[in-house]
XYZ file of N, CA and C in Angstrom:
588
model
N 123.241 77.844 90.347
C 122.517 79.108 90.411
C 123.007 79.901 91.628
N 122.734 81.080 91.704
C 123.379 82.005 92.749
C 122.712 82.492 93.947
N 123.280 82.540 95.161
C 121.693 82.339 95.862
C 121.809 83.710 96.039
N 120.698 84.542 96.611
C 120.256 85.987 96.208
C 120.687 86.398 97.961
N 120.774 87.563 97.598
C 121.339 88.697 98.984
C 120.180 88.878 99.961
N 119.112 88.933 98.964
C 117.892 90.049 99.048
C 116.851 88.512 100.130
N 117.184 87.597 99.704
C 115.840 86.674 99.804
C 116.129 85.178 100.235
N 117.743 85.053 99.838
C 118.575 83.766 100.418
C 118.251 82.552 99.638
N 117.095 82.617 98.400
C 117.232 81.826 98.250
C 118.018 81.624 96.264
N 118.177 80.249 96.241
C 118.684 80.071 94.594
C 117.897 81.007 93.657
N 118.994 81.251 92.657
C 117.669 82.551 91.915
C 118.938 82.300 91.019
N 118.115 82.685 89.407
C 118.262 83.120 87.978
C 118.767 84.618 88.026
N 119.612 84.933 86.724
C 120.392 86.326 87.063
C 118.920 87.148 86.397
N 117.664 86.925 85.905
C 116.524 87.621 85.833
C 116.224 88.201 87.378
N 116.279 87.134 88.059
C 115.697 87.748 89.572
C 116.754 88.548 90.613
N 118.175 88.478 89.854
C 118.979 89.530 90.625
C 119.130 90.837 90.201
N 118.699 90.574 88.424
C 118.409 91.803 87.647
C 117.555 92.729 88.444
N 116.427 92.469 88.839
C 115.139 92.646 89.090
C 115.641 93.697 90.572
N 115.851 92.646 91.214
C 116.415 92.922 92.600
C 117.150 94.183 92.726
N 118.196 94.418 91.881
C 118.686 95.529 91.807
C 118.596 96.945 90.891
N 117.500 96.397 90.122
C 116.192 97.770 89.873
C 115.583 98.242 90.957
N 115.263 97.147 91.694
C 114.430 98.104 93.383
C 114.909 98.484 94.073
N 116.353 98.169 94.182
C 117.458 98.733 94.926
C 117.827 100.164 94.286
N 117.922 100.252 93.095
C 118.393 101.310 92.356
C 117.074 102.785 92.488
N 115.843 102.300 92.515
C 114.625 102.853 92.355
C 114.206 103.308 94.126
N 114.301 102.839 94.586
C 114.575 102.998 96.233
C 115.955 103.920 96.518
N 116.987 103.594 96.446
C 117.748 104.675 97.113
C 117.689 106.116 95.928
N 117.007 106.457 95.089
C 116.985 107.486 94.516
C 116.036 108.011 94.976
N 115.548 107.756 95.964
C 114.253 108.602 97.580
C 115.021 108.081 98.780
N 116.105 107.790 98.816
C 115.911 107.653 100.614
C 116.815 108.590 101.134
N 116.573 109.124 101.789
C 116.793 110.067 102.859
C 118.210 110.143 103.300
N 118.536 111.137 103.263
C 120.396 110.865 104.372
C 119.649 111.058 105.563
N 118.905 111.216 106.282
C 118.710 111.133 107.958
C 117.512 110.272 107.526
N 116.820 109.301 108.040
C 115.936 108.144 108.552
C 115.733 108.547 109.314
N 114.002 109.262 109.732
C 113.251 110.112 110.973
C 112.486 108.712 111.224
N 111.526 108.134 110.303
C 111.135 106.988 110.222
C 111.174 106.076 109.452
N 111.641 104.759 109.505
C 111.638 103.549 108.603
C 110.922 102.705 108.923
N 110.003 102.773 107.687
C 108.499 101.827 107.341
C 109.063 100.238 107.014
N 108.624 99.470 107.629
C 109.021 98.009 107.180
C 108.144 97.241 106.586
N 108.044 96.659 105.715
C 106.861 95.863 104.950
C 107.663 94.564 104.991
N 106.940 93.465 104.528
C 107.314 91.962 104.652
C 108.202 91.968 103.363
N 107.698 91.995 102.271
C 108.588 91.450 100.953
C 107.463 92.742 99.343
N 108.448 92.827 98.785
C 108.007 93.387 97.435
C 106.756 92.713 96.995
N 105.721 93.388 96.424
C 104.337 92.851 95.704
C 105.286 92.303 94.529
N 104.477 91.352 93.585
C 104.840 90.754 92.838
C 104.726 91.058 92.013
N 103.774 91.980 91.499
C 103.804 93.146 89.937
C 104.927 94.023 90.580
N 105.460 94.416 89.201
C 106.496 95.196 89.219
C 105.926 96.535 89.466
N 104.729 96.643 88.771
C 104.141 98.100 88.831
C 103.472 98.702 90.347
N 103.382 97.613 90.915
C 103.144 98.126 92.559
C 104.022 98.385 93.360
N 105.555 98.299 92.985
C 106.619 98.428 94.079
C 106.702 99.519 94.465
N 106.233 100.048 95.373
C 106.037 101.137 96.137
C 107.267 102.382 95.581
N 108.245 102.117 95.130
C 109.479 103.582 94.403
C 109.407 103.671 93.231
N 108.475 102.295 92.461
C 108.554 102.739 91.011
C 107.005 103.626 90.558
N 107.483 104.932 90.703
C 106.703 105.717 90.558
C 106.013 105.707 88.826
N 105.138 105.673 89.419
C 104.185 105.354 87.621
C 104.312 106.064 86.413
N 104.779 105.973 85.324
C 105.227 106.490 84.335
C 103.706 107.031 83.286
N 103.362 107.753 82.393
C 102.062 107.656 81.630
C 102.165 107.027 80.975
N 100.387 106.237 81.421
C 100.148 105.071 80.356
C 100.397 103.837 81.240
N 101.345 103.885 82.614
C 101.000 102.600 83.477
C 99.952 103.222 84.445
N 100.152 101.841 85.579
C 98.713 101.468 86.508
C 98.877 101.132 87.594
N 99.164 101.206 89.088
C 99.107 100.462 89.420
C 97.491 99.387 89.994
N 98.018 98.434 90.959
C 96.517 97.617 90.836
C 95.670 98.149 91.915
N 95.125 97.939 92.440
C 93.983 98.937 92.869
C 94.531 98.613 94.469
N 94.790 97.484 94.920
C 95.735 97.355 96.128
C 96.975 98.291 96.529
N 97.771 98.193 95.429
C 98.808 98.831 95.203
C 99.001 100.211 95.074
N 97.583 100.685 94.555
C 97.288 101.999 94.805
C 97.237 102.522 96.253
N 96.035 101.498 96.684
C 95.609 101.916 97.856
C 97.030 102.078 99.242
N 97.874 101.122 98.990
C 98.785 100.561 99.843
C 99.967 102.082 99.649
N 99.960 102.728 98.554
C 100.670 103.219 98.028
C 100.350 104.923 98.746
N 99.206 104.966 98.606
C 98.597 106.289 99.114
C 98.333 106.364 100.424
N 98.514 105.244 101.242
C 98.987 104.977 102.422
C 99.963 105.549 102.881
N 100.871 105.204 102.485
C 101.741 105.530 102.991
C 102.200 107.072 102.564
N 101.690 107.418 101.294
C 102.508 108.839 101.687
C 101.549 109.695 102.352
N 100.538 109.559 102.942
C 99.258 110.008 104.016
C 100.289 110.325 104.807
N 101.395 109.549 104.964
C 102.393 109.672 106.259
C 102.841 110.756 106.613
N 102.884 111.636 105.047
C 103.312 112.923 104.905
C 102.519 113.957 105.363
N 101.252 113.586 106.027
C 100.319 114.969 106.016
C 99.661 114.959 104.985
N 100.038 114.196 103.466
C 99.750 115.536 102.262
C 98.674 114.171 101.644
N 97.834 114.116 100.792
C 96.951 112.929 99.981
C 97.867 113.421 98.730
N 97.954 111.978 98.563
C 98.561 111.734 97.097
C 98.342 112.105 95.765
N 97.005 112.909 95.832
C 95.960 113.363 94.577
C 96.644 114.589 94.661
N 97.244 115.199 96.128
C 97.756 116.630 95.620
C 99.110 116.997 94.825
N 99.994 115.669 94.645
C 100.909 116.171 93.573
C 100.535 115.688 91.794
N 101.544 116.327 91.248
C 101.443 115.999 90.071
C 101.841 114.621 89.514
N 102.983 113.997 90.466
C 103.384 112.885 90.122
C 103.497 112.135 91.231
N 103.473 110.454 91.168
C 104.317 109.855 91.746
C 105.528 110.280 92.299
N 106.236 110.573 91.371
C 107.441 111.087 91.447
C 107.590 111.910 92.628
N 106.719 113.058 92.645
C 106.806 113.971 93.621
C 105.999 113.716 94.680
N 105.551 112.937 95.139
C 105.160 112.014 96.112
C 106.232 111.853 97.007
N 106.727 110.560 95.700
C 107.987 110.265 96.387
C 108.980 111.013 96.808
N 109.124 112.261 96.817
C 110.365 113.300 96.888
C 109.935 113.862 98.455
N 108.177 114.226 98.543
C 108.149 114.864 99.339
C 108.352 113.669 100.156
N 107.892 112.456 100.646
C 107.860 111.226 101.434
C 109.409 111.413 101.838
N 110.757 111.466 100.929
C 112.221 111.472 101.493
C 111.983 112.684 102.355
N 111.771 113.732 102.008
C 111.938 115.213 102.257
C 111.669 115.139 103.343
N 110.461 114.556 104.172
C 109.925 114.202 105.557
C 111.123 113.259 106.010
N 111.948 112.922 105.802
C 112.633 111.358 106.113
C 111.844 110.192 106.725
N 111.097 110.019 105.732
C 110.330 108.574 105.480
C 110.601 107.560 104.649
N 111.468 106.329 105.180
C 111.758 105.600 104.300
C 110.817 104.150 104.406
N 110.989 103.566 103.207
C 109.785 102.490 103.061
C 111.216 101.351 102.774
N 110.949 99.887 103.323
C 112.085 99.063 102.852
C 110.856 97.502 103.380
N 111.678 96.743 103.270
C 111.122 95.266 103.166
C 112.073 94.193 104.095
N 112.097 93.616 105.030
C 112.474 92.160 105.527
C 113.251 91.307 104.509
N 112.408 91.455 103.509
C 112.543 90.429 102.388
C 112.761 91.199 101.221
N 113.795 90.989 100.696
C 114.156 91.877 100.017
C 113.457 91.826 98.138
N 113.197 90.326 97.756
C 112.111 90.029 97.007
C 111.044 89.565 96.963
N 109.945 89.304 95.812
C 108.615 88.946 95.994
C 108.777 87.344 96.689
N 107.974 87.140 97.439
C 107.895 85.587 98.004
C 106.248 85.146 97.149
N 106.761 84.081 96.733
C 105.279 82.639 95.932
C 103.962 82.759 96.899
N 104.273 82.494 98.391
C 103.273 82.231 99.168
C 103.856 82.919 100.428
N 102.611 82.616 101.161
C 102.493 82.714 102.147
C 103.712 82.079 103.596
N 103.749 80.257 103.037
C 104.831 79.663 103.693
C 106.213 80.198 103.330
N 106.157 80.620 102.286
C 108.027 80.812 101.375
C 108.102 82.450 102.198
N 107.089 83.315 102.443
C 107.258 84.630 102.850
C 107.396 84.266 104.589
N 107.060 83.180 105.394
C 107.417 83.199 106.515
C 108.767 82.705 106.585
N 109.264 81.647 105.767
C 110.885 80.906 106.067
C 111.267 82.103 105.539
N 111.292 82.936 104.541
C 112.228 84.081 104.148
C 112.071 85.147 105.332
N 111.213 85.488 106.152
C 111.121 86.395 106.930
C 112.095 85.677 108.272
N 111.997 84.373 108.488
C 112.771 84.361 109.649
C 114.321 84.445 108.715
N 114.889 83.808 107.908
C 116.153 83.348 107.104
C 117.130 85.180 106.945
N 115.940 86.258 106.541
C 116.411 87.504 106.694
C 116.495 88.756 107.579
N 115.746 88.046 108.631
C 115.143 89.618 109.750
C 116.229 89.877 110.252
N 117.308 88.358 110.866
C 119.040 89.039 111.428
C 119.583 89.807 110.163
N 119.373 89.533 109.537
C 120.385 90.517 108.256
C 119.868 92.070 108.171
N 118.261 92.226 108.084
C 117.776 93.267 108.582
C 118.171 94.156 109.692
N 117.962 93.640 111.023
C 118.639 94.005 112.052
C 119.763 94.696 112.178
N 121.103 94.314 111.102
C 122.471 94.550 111.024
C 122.094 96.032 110.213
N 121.227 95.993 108.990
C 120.946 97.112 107.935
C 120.557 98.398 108.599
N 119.442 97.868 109.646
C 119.047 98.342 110.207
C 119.972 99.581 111.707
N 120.980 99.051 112.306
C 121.563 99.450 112.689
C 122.964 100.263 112.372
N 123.320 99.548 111.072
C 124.619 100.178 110.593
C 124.657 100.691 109.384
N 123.295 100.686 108.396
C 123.166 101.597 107.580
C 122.025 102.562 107.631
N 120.704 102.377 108.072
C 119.291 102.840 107.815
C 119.727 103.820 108.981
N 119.659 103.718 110.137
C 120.014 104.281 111.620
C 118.820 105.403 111.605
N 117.785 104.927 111.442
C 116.481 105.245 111.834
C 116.468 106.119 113.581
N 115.032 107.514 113.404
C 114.539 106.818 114.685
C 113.854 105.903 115.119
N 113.154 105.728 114.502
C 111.624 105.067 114.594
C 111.944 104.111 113.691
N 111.146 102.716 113.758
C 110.406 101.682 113.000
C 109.391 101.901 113.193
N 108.864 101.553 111.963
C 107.325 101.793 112.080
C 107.167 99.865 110.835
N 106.333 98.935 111.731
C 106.212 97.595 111.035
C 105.178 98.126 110.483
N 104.529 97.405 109.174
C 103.454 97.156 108.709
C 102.785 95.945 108.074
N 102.538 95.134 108.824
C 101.908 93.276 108.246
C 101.877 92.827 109.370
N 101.200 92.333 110.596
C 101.080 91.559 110.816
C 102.116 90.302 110.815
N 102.455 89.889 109.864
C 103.066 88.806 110.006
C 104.266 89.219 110.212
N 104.947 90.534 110.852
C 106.498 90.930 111.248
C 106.704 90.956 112.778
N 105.236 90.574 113.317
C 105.339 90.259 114.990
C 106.564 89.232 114.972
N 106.976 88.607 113.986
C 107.992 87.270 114.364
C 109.370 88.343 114.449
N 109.478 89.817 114.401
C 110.683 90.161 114.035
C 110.897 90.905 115.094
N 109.992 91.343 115.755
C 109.405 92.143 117.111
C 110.637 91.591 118.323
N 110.983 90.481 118.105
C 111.627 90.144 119.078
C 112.809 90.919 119.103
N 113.361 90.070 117.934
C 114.865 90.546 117.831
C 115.072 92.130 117.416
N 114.141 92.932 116.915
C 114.104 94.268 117.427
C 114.274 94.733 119.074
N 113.611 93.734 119.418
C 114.140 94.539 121.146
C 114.937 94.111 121.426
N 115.551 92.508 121.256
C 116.866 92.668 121.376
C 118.243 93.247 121.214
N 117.482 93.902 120.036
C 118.850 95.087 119.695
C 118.944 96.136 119.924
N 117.742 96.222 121.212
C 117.595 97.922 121.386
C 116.320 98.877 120.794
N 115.318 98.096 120.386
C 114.558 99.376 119.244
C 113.145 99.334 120.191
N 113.100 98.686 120.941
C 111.658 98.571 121.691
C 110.977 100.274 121.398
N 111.606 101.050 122.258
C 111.295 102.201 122.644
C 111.044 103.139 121.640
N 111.902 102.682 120.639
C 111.521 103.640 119.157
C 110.598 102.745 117.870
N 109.671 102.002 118.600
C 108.936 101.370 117.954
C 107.424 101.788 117.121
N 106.947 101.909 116.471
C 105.366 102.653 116.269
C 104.928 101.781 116.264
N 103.712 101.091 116.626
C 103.078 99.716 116.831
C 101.418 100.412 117.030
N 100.870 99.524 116.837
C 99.215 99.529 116.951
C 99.009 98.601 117.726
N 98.946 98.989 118.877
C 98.135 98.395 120.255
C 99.701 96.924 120.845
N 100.446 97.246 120.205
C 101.485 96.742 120.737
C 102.032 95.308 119.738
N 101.335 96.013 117.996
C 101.676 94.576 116.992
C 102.014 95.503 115.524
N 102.517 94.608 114.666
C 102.535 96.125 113.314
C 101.221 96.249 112.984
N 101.081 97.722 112.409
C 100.266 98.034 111.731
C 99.746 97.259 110.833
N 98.322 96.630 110.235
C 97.897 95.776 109.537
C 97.054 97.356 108.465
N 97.398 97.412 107.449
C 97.189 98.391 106.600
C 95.858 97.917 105.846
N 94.570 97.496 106.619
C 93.954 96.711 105.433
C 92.795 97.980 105.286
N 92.422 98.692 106.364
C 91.264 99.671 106.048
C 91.757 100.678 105.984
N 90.885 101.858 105.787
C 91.275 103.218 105.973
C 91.573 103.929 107.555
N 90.800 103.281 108.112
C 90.692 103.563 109.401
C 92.166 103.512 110.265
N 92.395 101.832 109.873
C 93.782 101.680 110.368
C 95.385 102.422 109.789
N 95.114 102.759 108.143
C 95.803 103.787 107.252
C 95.718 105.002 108.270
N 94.914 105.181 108.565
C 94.625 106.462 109.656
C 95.349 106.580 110.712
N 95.469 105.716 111.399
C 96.246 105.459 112.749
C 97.209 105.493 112.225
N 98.060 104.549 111.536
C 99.326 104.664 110.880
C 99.718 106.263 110.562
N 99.500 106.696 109.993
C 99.610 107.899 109.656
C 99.604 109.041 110.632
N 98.995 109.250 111.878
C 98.968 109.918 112.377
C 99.934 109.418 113.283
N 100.588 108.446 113.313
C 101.183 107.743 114.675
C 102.736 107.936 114.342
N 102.919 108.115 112.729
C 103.921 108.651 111.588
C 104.521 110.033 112.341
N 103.123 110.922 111.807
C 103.015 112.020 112.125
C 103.751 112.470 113.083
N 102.748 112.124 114.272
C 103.367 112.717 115.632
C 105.144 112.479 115.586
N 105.678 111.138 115.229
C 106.742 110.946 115.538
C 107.759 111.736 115.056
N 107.452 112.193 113.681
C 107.816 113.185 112.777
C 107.979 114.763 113.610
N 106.595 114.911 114.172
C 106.618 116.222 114.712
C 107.622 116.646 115.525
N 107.587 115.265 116.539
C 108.700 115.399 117.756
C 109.963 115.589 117.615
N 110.088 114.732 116.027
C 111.659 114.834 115.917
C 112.044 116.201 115.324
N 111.086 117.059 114.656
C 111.358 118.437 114.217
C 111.786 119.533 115.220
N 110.643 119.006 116.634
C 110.368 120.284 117.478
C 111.750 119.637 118.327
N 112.109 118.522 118.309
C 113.363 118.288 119.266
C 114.861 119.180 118.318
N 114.741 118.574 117.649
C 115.800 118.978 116.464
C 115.680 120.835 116.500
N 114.808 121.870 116.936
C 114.817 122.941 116.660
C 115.399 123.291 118.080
């Protein structure tokens, strides 16, 4: 079996299929300039929650996935109820240069399989991170990416970090969606009013 790019580990050509639908569905929003890049741990495991596959009529996503989803394009200033589509969600989210990406490049089983994949991929991240994404900002979101915190400052990103109280963003209330978002924001602003 072939071991995967995305996740390191043995995988079926179903799960590289897969893999490179989210790849394909993702860079058809990402940005040629990266103002901010959102980091999440690994892909939800319904297909219909992956944050770029914008919902077609007649799908759903799950009520997490919603929520997680409208999160993030809050990032934009704008609530998600005000476009017509997903779709255009997602357009305005690039348009801001807001990109959303993952550690892990597929769904992880558990909890343990999402920590060995998070340490097995964060150097590979790191490299993406520097020689393709070339972000200003990271902006983490889970909790469990404090393990990646390191080797971000080792490579330089301390300073262009967005953090909540000095850890990633844990996206579980509105409140904290809030902070995130405004912490987006500002960073966004600065880079406009610098850039003018």
């Amino acid at each position: 079996m072939p071991v995967c790019d995305g996740c390191g580990a043995q995988v079926d050509d179903a799960h590289i299929r897969a893999r490179i639908e989210r790849l394909e569905m993702a860079t058809r929003f990402r940005p040629i300039h990266i103002q901010v890049l959102v980091l999440g741990v690994a892909p939800p495991a319904a297909p219909e929650d992956y944050f770029y596959r914008a919902a077609q009529q007649g799908t759903e996503r799950s009520p997490g996935g919603r929520y997680f989803f409208d999160a993030l394009i809050h990032c934009t200033g704008e609530n998600s109820l005000r476009f017509a589509s997903e779709a255009e969600a997602l357009s305005e989210f690039q348009r801001r240069g807001i990109f959303f990406t993952h550690v892990v490049e597929c769904p992880a089983a558990n909890a343990t399989e999402r920590q060995a994949a998070i340490a097995r991929c964060a150097p590979s991240l790191v490299k993406r991170i520097q020689f393709s994404y070339k972000p200003k900002h990271l902006a983490p979101v889970w909790t469990e990416l404090q393990a990646v915190l390191p080797l971000l400052a080792a490579a330089g990103w301390s300073d262009r970090l967005i953090l909540d109280g000095g850890q990633p963003f844990e996206l579980v209330d509105k409140s904290v969606a809030a902070r995130f978002a405004s912490a987006v924001s500002e960073k966004l602003t600065k880079a406009v009013s610098n850039s003018a």
